[in-house]
Amino acid sequence: MTQINLFPWREYKRQQNKKQFLMMLGCAVTVAVFTVFCISYYANSLVAYQTTRNNLLKKEIATLDRQIVEIKTLKQTRSELVSRMSIVQHLQGTRTLMVHLFDELIKIMPSGVYATKLERQNNIISLWGYTESNTSISMLMRNIENNAWIQNPSLTEIKNVAEKKQAANNEFMLSFILKPKE
């Protein structure tokens, strides 16, 4: 006998294909979700690592900023100390100038010239005094020009004060430069 299959095999096959399709779709969605989760986890771990590095860099930058401020204050302190040292060295170098000035004044002062006042502003010395004649002033200026410590004489004022009963009747003011001997 011939067997007739009345079973709806096409519909059964469609259902099997549909189940297989849904299973594959479920697996694909599961793989996609797992892949997205892995990528998200990897991206989050990269962000966390970079955040950690950024925080470390911020700490180091803050440390370096403090060190820069400290270096600036040290440089300022150093420059102040250097300027103080140069002032002290200048004072050390010029402390004997006044002694040399008085020593040289004794040597260059001709007879008949009397000093009454001596004033110093930096290296410029102003000398006031009396003299018996203008020749003595000329001799004093020549002596200053020939001296190694005292240079550039400039006669600012000379006047006759005959109303005073003195032997030296000419009052003068003379300026010159005090220079250290090299």
Tab-separated table of C-alpha atoms in Angstrom, residues 27-178:
chain	number	residue	atom	x	y	z
A	27	CYS	CA	22.486	34.353	19.800
A	28	ALA	CA	23.379	37.311	17.603
A	29	VAL	CA	21.721	39.754	20.022
A	30	THR	CA	23.507	38.057	22.932
A	31	VAL	CA	26.848	38.266	21.121
A	32	ALA	CA	26.149	41.894	20.179
A	33	VAL	CA	25.211	42.802	23.773
A	34	PHE	CA	28.289	40.987	25.066
A	35	THR	CA	30.471	42.797	22.473
A	36	VAL	CA	28.963	46.185	23.367
A	37	PHE	CA	29.462	45.414	27.064
A	38	CYS	CA	33.108	44.435	26.463
A	39	ILE	CA	33.759	47.544	24.370
A	40	SER	CA	32.039	49.715	26.996
A	41	TYR	CA	34.052	48.093	29.775
A	42	TYR	CA	37.283	48.573	27.810
A	43	ALA	CA	36.429	52.239	27.056
A	44	ASN	CA	35.543	52.858	30.714
A	45	SER	CA	38.799	51.275	31.829
A	46	LEU	CA	40.715	53.504	29.364
A	47	VAL	CA	38.879	56.578	30.681
A	48	ALA	CA	39.588	55.557	34.288
A	49	TYR	CA	43.271	54.987	33.471
A	50	GLN	CA	43.501	58.366	31.717
A	51	THR	CA	41.702	60.053	34.636
A	52	THR	CA	44.232	58.514	37.015
A	53	ARG	CA	47.077	59.756	34.827
A	54	ASN	CA	45.499	63.229	34.609
A	55	ASN	CA	45.183	63.397	38.407
A	56	LEU	CA	48.804	62.332	38.757
A	57	LEU	CA	49.853	65.004	36.247
A	58	LYS	CA	47.792	67.632	38.093
A	59	LYS	CA	49.571	66.718	41.341
A	60	GLU	CA	52.961	66.930	39.644
A	61	ILE	CA	52.048	70.256	38.006
A	62	ALA	CA	50.979	71.642	41.392
A	63	THR	CA	54.272	70.450	42.892
A	64	LEU	CA	56.234	72.038	40.049
A	65	ASP	CA	54.263	75.292	40.404
A	66	ARG	CA	55.202	75.430	44.087
A	67	GLN	CA	58.814	74.758	43.161
A	68	ILE	CA	58.708	77.515	40.510
A	69	VAL	CA	57.384	79.982	43.087
A	70	GLU	CA	60.112	78.882	45.503
A	71	ILE	CA	62.760	79.261	42.783
A	72	LYS	CA	61.498	82.771	41.983
A	73	THR	CA	61.714	83.780	45.640
A	74	LEU	CA	65.188	82.247	45.856
A	75	LYS	CA	66.284	84.148	42.732
A	76	GLN	CA	64.920	87.384	44.195
A	77	THR	CA	66.694	86.703	47.491
A	78	ARG	CA	69.869	85.903	45.572
A	79	SER	CA	69.690	89.129	43.567
A	80	GLU	CA	69.130	91.103	46.776
A	81	LEU	CA	72.128	89.407	48.376
A	82	VAL	CA	74.273	90.030	45.288
A	83	SER	CA	73.339	93.722	45.311
A	84	ARG	CA	74.128	93.919	49.036
A	85	MET	CA	77.451	92.185	48.446
A	86	SER	CA	78.305	94.613	45.639
A	87	ILE	CA	77.470	97.540	47.917
A	88	VAL	CA	79.647	96.082	50.661
A	89	GLN	CA	82.456	95.454	48.171
A	90	HIS	CA	82.129	99.020	46.891
A	91	LEU	CA	82.278	100.334	50.449
A	92	GLN	CA	85.278	98.130	51.178
A	93	GLY	CA	87.006	99.420	48.069
A	94	THR	CA	86.275	103.071	48.814
A	95	ARG	CA	86.741	103.140	52.581
A	96	THR	CA	90.323	104.347	52.312
A	97	LEU	CA	89.497	107.063	49.760
A	98	MET	CA	88.879	109.735	52.404
A	99	VAL	CA	92.190	108.930	54.065
A	100	HIS	CA	93.916	109.259	50.695
A	101	LEU	CA	91.987	112.486	50.032
A	102	PHE	CA	93.265	114.158	53.198
A	103	ASP	CA	96.752	112.786	52.582
A	104	GLU	CA	96.757	114.152	49.022
A	105	LEU	CA	95.247	117.496	50.099
A	106	ILE	CA	98.215	117.980	52.417
A	107	LYS	CA	100.590	117.234	49.544
A	108	ILE	CA	98.939	119.500	46.936
A	109	MET	CA	97.991	122.461	49.143
A	110	PRO	CA	100.438	125.340	48.465
A	111	SER	CA	101.325	127.818	51.175
A	112	GLY	CA	98.883	130.694	51.440
A	113	VAL	CA	95.773	128.512	50.810
A	114	TYR	CA	93.518	127.727	53.758
A	115	ALA	CA	90.671	125.186	53.531
A	116	THR	CA	87.569	125.916	55.621
A	117	LYS	CA	85.015	123.396	54.418
A	118	LEU	CA	85.098	120.095	52.525
A	119	GLU	CA	81.985	118.357	51.167
A	120	ARG	CA	81.613	115.057	49.284
A	121	GLN	CA	78.776	113.900	47.034
A	122	ASN	CA	79.624	110.538	45.494
A	123	ASN	CA	83.068	111.111	43.962
A	124	ILE	CA	82.748	114.894	43.575
A	125	ILE	CA	84.511	116.877	46.292
A	126	SER	CA	83.774	120.559	46.899
A	127	LEU	CA	86.402	122.589	48.746
A	128	TRP	CA	85.845	126.058	50.239
A	129	GLY	CA	88.596	128.184	51.638
A	130	TYR	CA	90.641	131.395	51.606
A	131	THR	CA	93.784	132.294	49.755
A	132	GLU	CA	96.266	135.117	49.822
A	133	SER	CA	96.498	135.415	46.023
A	134	ASN	CA	95.021	134.036	42.826
A	135	THR	CA	98.403	132.535	42.001
A	136	SER	CA	98.045	130.151	44.935
A	137	ILE	CA	94.709	128.961	43.508
A	138	SER	CA	96.336	128.384	40.095
A	139	MET	CA	99.120	126.413	41.749
A	140	LEU	CA	96.531	124.341	43.677
A	141	MET	CA	94.676	123.534	40.432
A	142	ARG	CA	97.918	122.493	38.688
A	143	ASN	CA	98.794	120.267	41.624
A	144	ILE	CA	95.346	118.661	41.400
A	145	GLU	CA	95.763	117.982	37.646
A	146	ASN	CA	99.110	116.282	38.294
A	147	ASN	CA	97.783	114.122	41.138
A	148	ALA	CA	96.731	110.485	40.619
A	149	TRP	CA	93.974	110.495	43.279
A	150	ILE	CA	92.403	113.875	42.581
A	151	GLN	CA	91.421	114.945	39.052
A	152	ASN	CA	89.417	117.439	36.963
A	153	PRO	CA	89.598	120.600	39.101
A	154	SER	CA	86.915	123.193	38.467
A	155	LEU	CA	87.059	126.618	40.079
A	156	THR	CA	83.458	127.520	40.763
A	157	GLU	CA	83.845	130.796	42.595
A	158	ILE	CA	86.502	133.235	43.730
A	159	LYS	CA	85.717	136.565	45.343
A	160	ASN	CA	87.590	139.259	47.137
A	161	VAL	CA	86.567	139.782	50.741
A	162	ALA	CA	88.751	142.762	51.574
A	163	GLU	CA	86.349	143.998	54.266
A	164	LYS	CA	87.620	141.231	56.538
A	165	LYS	CA	90.940	142.090	58.075
A	166	GLN	CA	92.739	138.881	57.187
A	167	ALA	CA	95.940	138.054	55.405
A	168	ALA	CA	93.975	135.757	53.068
A	169	ASN	CA	91.387	138.025	51.490
A	170	ASN	CA	90.173	135.882	48.550
A	171	GLU	CA	87.403	133.398	49.215
A	172	PHE	CA	87.100	130.486	46.741
A	173	MET	CA	85.103	127.364	45.974
A	174	LEU	CA	86.767	124.548	44.038
A	175	SER	CA	85.347	121.175	42.881
A	176	PHE	CA	87.249	118.093	41.800
A	177	ILE	CA	86.794	114.366	41.370
A	178	LEU	CA	88.208	111.843	43.800
